[in-house]
Amino acid sequence: MKLDETKISSECIYSGKILSLYRDEVLLPDGKKSFRECVRHNDGAAVLLVKDGKVLLVRQFRYLYGREIYEIPAGKSDDGENPDCSALRELKEETGYIAKKLTPLCKIYSSPGFTDETIHIYLAEQFEEGISRPDEGEFLNVEFIPLEKVLEMIERGEICDSKTVAAVYKYVILNK
Amino acid sequence: MKLDETKISSECIYSGKILSLYRDEVLLPDGKKSFRECVRHNDGAAVLLVKDGKVLLVRQFRYLYGREIYEIPAGKSDDGENPDCSALRELKEETGYIAKKLTPLCKIYSSPGFTDETIHIYLAEQFEEGISRPDEGEFLNVEFIPLEKVLEMIERGEICDSKTVAAVYKYVILNK
């Protein structure tokens, strides 16, 4: 069965700082018309760094969930920036760590029903400590948490961030 | 360090079929003001079903990526619907399968920087075949793919959907 949808027209609802929202009219496979609500967002990059069996995490307040959550260091790519460069940059900005060797772990589509965001996830295999310089308006705490505890926190729903869950699970599979 | 952000005001930019967009003014931990772009989306539910070592996947065209992608059966909850009910309903609508026993695998926040979507992921442990009834305007193919091949497809970046990656990895860890 042919599943393609074709764009008929696109209306920009909002163009903001970190995202844009479009409402596109599309032609469906059965010849009918419909609309797709599209949140366009630059791709992101994230880094899993494990040191002495402990995972490097940033704890920050996420306004959309109204609470502090744990995530691996990550951020969105600047326009035209390669994901591995974004990963190195975000790791250094948020935690001070400088990765000497990054290996791709996996990439994820955050939520393909409404956004085009792709997050490229890397493992930092060689690294050294440095000084963090978070962006203005970015407030976070950097913590190392033992891998076993991170897995328990995922199990209990205390760590839920999709990139963090994917990265930690992949790491466990690679090291079993 | 106190990391909380407090809402000062909220502007609704768009209220649509599957999402709403708000632009909220917030008070940051350092007393400065900023804005948060917030895509509000109902929570979702997804089901991993493995039969004879093969994973039940739906292949559908995702307009935002301009191509067909594989995902485990999933969808957004109706207002007030429990995630386990959404999971059962979506599994049946999309694939025809009826789960007799669902076990929570994990939950994920799709992309906490700009959306509040949470996806609850379940494992179908007892199930039987039935007849699928996709929503109007939803076109998909249902396929069983061997777990080992699914893992290779994730490795090659052919399967990227975050809920699918998290579910498959968790399943591998549980069964190792």
PDB file of N, CA, C and O in Angstrom, chain A residues 45-81:
ATOM      1  N   ALA A  45      21.772  17.076  20.048  1.00  0.00           N
ATOM      2  CA  ALA A  45      22.847  16.116  20.287  1.00  0.00           C
ATOM      3  C   ALA A  45      22.988  15.917  21.784  1.00  0.00           C
ATOM      4  O   ALA A  45      22.775  16.854  22.569  1.00  0.00           O
ATOM      5  N   ALA A  46      23.332  14.705  22.172  1.00  0.00           N
ATOM      6  CA  ALA A  46      23.430  14.363  23.590  1.00  0.00           C
ATOM      7  C   ALA A  46      24.639  13.464  23.801  1.00  0.00           C
ATOM      8  O   ALA A  46      25.063  12.755  22.884  1.00  0.00           O
ATOM      9  N   VAL A  47      25.177  13.491  25.001  1.00  0.00           N
ATOM     10  CA  VAL A  47      26.389  12.720  25.301  1.00  0.00           C
ATOM     11  C   VAL A  47      26.210  11.910  26.579  1.00  0.00           C
ATOM     12  O   VAL A  47      25.873  12.467  27.631  1.00  0.00           O
ATOM     13  N   LEU A  48      26.466  10.617  26.464  1.00  0.00           N
ATOM     14  CA  LEU A  48      26.551   9.771  27.655  1.00  0.00           C
ATOM     15  C   LEU A  48      28.019   9.679  28.051  1.00  0.00           C
ATOM     16  O   LEU A  48      28.866   9.292  27.234  1.00  0.00           O
ATOM     17  N   LEU A  49      28.288  10.079  29.288  1.00  0.00           N
ATOM     18  CA  LEU A  49      29.656   9.986  29.800  1.00  0.00           C
ATOM     19  C   LEU A  49      29.604   9.183  31.099  1.00  0.00           C
ATOM     20  O   LEU A  49      28.863   9.539  32.024  1.00  0.00           O
ATOM     21  N   VAL A  50      30.333   8.082  31.107  1.00  0.00           N
ATOM     22  CA  VAL A  50      30.348   7.216  32.292  1.00  0.00           C
ATOM     23  C   VAL A  50      31.777   7.195  32.833  1.00  0.00           C
ATOM     24  O   VAL A  50      32.728   6.895  32.111  1.00  0.00           O
ATOM     25  N   LYS A  51      31.890   7.542  34.109  1.00  0.00           N
ATOM     26  CA  LYS A  51      33.218   7.644  34.742  1.00  0.00           C
ATOM     27  C   LYS A  51      33.196   6.803  36.015  1.00  0.00           C
ATOM     28  O   LYS A  51      32.353   7.060  36.898  1.00  0.00           O
ATOM     29  N   ASP A  52      34.057   5.812  36.105  1.00  0.00           N
ATOM     30  CA  ASP A  52      34.110   4.940  37.283  1.00  0.00           C
ATOM     31  C   ASP A  52      32.730   4.362  37.612  1.00  0.00           C
ATOM     32  O   ASP A  52      32.304   4.346  38.782  1.00  0.00           O
ATOM     33  N   GLY A  53      31.996   3.964  36.572  1.00  0.00           N
ATOM     34  CA  GLY A  53      30.688   3.343  36.789  1.00  0.00           C
ATOM     35  C   GLY A  53      29.572   4.321  37.122  1.00  0.00           C
ATOM     36  O   GLY A  53      28.455   3.918  37.453  1.00  0.00           O
ATOM     37  N   LYS A  54      29.875   5.625  37.022  1.00  0.00           N
ATOM     38  CA  LYS A  54      28.850   6.638  37.327  1.00  0.00           C
ATOM     39  C   LYS A  54      28.512   7.448  36.079  1.00  0.00           C
ATOM     40  O   LYS A  54      29.409   7.798  35.300  1.00  0.00           O
ATOM     41  N   VAL A  55      27.240   7.770  35.932  1.00  0.00           N
ATOM     42  CA  VAL A  55      26.751   8.476  34.748  1.00  0.00           C
ATOM     43  C   VAL A  55      26.708   9.978  35.027  1.00  0.00           C
ATOM     44  O   VAL A  55      26.191  10.409  36.067  1.00  0.00           O
ATOM     45  N   LEU A  56      27.232  10.744  34.088  1.00  0.00           N
ATOM     46  CA  LEU A  56      27.198  12.208  34.203  1.00  0.00           C
ATOM     47  C   LEU A  56      25.807  12.708  33.793  1.00  0.00           C
ATOM     48  O   LEU A  56      25.374  12.510  32.658  1.00  0.00           O
ATOM     49  N   LEU A  57      25.129  13.356  34.739  1.00  0.00           N
ATOM     50  CA  LEU A  57      23.778  13.849  34.472  1.00  0.00           C
ATOM     51  C   LEU A  57      23.673  15.322  34.846  1.00  0.00           C
ATOM     52  O   LEU A  57      24.380  15.792  35.743  1.00  0.00           O
ATOM     53  N   VAL A  58      22.801  16.009  34.141  1.00  0.00           N
ATOM     54  CA  VAL A  58      22.478  17.378  34.556  1.00  0.00           C
ATOM     55  C   VAL A  58      21.044  17.368  35.086  1.00  0.00           C
ATOM     56  O   VAL A  58      20.166  16.728  34.525  1.00  0.00           O
ATOM     57  N   ARG A  59      20.882  18.071  36.194  1.00  0.00           N
ATOM     58  CA  ARG A  59      19.557  18.192  36.796  1.00  0.00           C
ATOM     59  C   ARG A  59      19.098  19.627  36.564  1.00  0.00           C
ATOM     60  O   ARG A  59      19.801  20.562  36.920  1.00  0.00           O
ATOM     61  N   GLN A  60      17.993  19.774  35.878  1.00  0.00           N
ATOM     62  CA  GLN A  60      17.511  21.125  35.640  1.00  0.00           C
ATOM     63  C   GLN A  60      15.991  21.188  35.736  1.00  0.00           C
ATOM     64  O   GLN A  60      15.305  20.181  35.551  1.00  0.00           O
ATOM     65  N   PHE A  61      15.513  22.361  36.041  1.00  0.00           N
ATOM     66  CA  PHE A  61      14.077  22.570  36.124  1.00  0.00           C
ATOM     67  C   PHE A  61      13.525  22.617  34.709  1.00  0.00           C
ATOM     68  O   PHE A  61      13.978  23.395  33.886  1.00  0.00           O
ATOM     69  N   ARG A  62      12.545  21.753  34.435  1.00  0.00           N
ATOM     70  CA  ARG A  62      11.903  21.772  33.128  1.00  0.00           C
ATOM     71  C   ARG A  62      10.510  22.340  33.305  1.00  0.00           C
ATOM     72  O   ARG A  62       9.632  21.692  33.888  1.00  0.00           O
ATOM     73  N   TYR A  63      10.365  23.536  32.793  1.00  0.00           N
ATOM     74  CA  TYR A  63       9.130  24.296  32.980  1.00  0.00           C
ATOM     75  C   TYR A  63       7.910  23.504  32.554  1.00  0.00           C
ATOM     76  O   TYR A  63       6.859  23.554  33.203  1.00  0.00           O
ATOM     77  N   LEU A  64       8.020  22.752  31.468  1.00  0.00           N
ATOM     78  CA  LEU A  64       6.867  22.027  30.934  1.00  0.00           C
ATOM     79  C   LEU A  64       6.392  20.906  31.850  1.00  0.00           C
ATOM     80  O   LEU A  64       5.246  20.463  31.757  1.00  0.00           O
ATOM     81  N   TYR A  65       7.270  20.418  32.698  1.00  0.00           N
ATOM     82  CA  TYR A  65       6.872  19.383  33.651  1.00  0.00           C
ATOM     83  C   TYR A  65       6.756  19.947  35.073  1.00  0.00           C
ATOM     84  O   TYR A  65       6.361  19.227  35.993  1.00  0.00           O
ATOM     85  N   GLY A  66       7.140  21.204  35.236  1.00  0.00           N
ATOM     86  CA  GLY A  66       7.003  21.849  36.543  1.00  0.00           C
ATOM     87  C   GLY A  66       7.867  21.245  37.629  1.00  0.00           C
ATOM     88  O   GLY A  66       7.566  21.332  38.812  1.00  0.00           O
ATOM     89  N   ARG A  67       8.964  20.606  37.205  1.00  0.00           N
ATOM     90  CA  ARG A  67       9.859  20.010  38.211  1.00  0.00           C
ATOM     91  C   ARG A  67      11.263  19.838  37.640  1.00  0.00           C
ATOM     92  O   ARG A  67      11.478  19.977  36.437  1.00  0.00           O
ATOM     93  N   GLU A  68      12.181  19.522  38.549  1.00  0.00           N
ATOM     94  CA  GLU A  68      13.554  19.245  38.125  1.00  0.00           C
ATOM     95  C   GLU A  68      13.624  17.823  37.578  1.00  0.00           C
ATOM     96  O   GLU A  68      13.058  16.916  38.168  1.00  0.00           O
ATOM     97  N   ILE A  69      14.321  17.656  36.476  1.00  0.00           N
ATOM     98  CA  ILE A  69      14.503  16.303  35.958  1.00  0.00           C
ATOM     99  C   ILE A  69      15.981  16.079  35.615  1.00  0.00           C
ATOM    100  O   ILE A  69      16.741  17.033  35.440  1.00  0.00           O
ATOM    101  N   TYR A  70      16.339  14.809  35.549  1.00  0.00           N
ATOM    102  CA  TYR A  70      17.701  14.440  35.174  1.00  0.00           C
ATOM    103  C   TYR A  70      17.765  14.112  33.687  1.00  0.00           C
ATOM    104  O   TYR A  70      16.900  13.403  33.164  1.00  0.00           O
ATOM    105  N   GLU A  71      18.805  14.598  33.041  1.00  0.00           N
ATOM    106  CA  GLU A  71      19.051  14.285  31.631  1.00  0.00           C
ATOM    107  C   GLU A  71      20.551  14.160  31.417  1.00  0.00           C
ATOM    108  O   GLU A  71      21.334  14.778  32.138  1.00  0.00           O
ATOM    109  N   ILE A  72      20.947  13.420  30.395  1.00  0.00           N
ATOM    110  CA  ILE A  72      22.348  13.480  30.004  1.00  0.00           C
ATOM    111  C   ILE A  72      22.580  14.841  29.331  1.00  0.00           C
ATOM    112  O   ILE A  72      21.633  15.462  28.831  1.00  0.00           O
ATOM    113  N   PRO A  73      23.811  15.338  29.351  1.00  0.00           N
ATOM    114  CA  PRO A  73      24.089  16.638  28.733  1.00  0.00           C
ATOM    115  C   PRO A  73      23.662  16.641  27.272  1.00  0.00           C
ATOM    116  O   PRO A  73      23.956  15.685  26.538  1.00  0.00           O
ATOM    117  N   ALA A  74      22.998  17.695  26.862  1.00  0.00           N
ATOM    118  CA  ALA A  74      22.431  17.727  25.509  1.00  0.00           C
ATOM    119  C   ALA A  74      22.003  19.142  25.164  1.00  0.00           C
ATOM    120  O   ALA A  74      21.900  20.008  26.037  1.00  0.00           O
ATOM    121  N   GLY A  75      21.745  19.334  23.897  1.00  0.00           N
ATOM    122  CA  GLY A  75      21.219  20.627  23.481  1.00  0.00           C
ATOM    123  C   GLY A  75      20.953  20.607  21.999  1.00  0.00           C
ATOM    124  O   GLY A  75      21.262  19.630  21.312  1.00  0.00           O
ATOM    125  N   LYS A  76      20.372  21.678  21.533  1.00  0.00           N
ATOM    126  CA  LYS A  76      20.041  21.703  20.114  1.00  0.00           C
ATOM    127  C   LYS A  76      21.208  22.237  19.301  1.00  0.00           C
ATOM    128  O   LYS A  76      21.995  23.061  19.779  1.00  0.00           O
ATOM    129  N   SER A  77      21.317  21.732  18.095  1.00  0.00           N
ATOM    130  CA  SER A  77      22.382  22.176  17.204  1.00  0.00           C
ATOM    131  C   SER A  77      22.099  23.593  16.725  1.00  0.00           C
ATOM    132  O   SER A  77      20.944  23.966  16.509  1.00  0.00           O
ATOM    133  N   ASP A  78      23.166  24.363  16.571  1.00  0.00           N
ATOM    134  CA  ASP A  78      23.024  25.648  15.899  1.00  0.00           C
ATOM    135  C   ASP A  78      22.774  25.368  14.420  1.00  0.00           C
ATOM    136  O   ASP A  78      23.053  24.265  13.929  1.00  0.00           O
ATOM    137  N   ASP A  79      22.238  26.358  13.706  1.00  0.00           N
ATOM    138  CA  ASP A  79      21.966  26.161  12.274  1.00  0.00           C
ATOM    139  C   ASP A  79      23.235  25.695  11.556  1.00  0.00           C
ATOM    140  O   ASP A  79      24.287  26.335  11.659  1.00  0.00           O
ATOM    141  N   GLY A  80      23.141  24.576  10.865  1.00  0.00           N
ATOM    142  CA  GLY A  80      24.260  24.086  10.065  1.00  0.00           C
ATOM    143  C   GLY A  80      25.354  23.379  10.840  1.00  0.00           C
ATOM    144  O   GLY A  80      26.331  22.908  10.252  1.00  0.00           O
ATOM    145  N   GLU A  81      25.216  23.287  12.147  1.00  0.00           N
ATOM    146  CA  GLU A  81      26.252  22.656  12.974  1.00  0.00           C
ATOM    147  C   GLU A  81      26.140  21.129  12.912  1.00  0.00           C
ATOM    148  O   GLU A  81      25.045  20.583  12.983  1.00  0.00           O
TER     149      GLU A  81
END
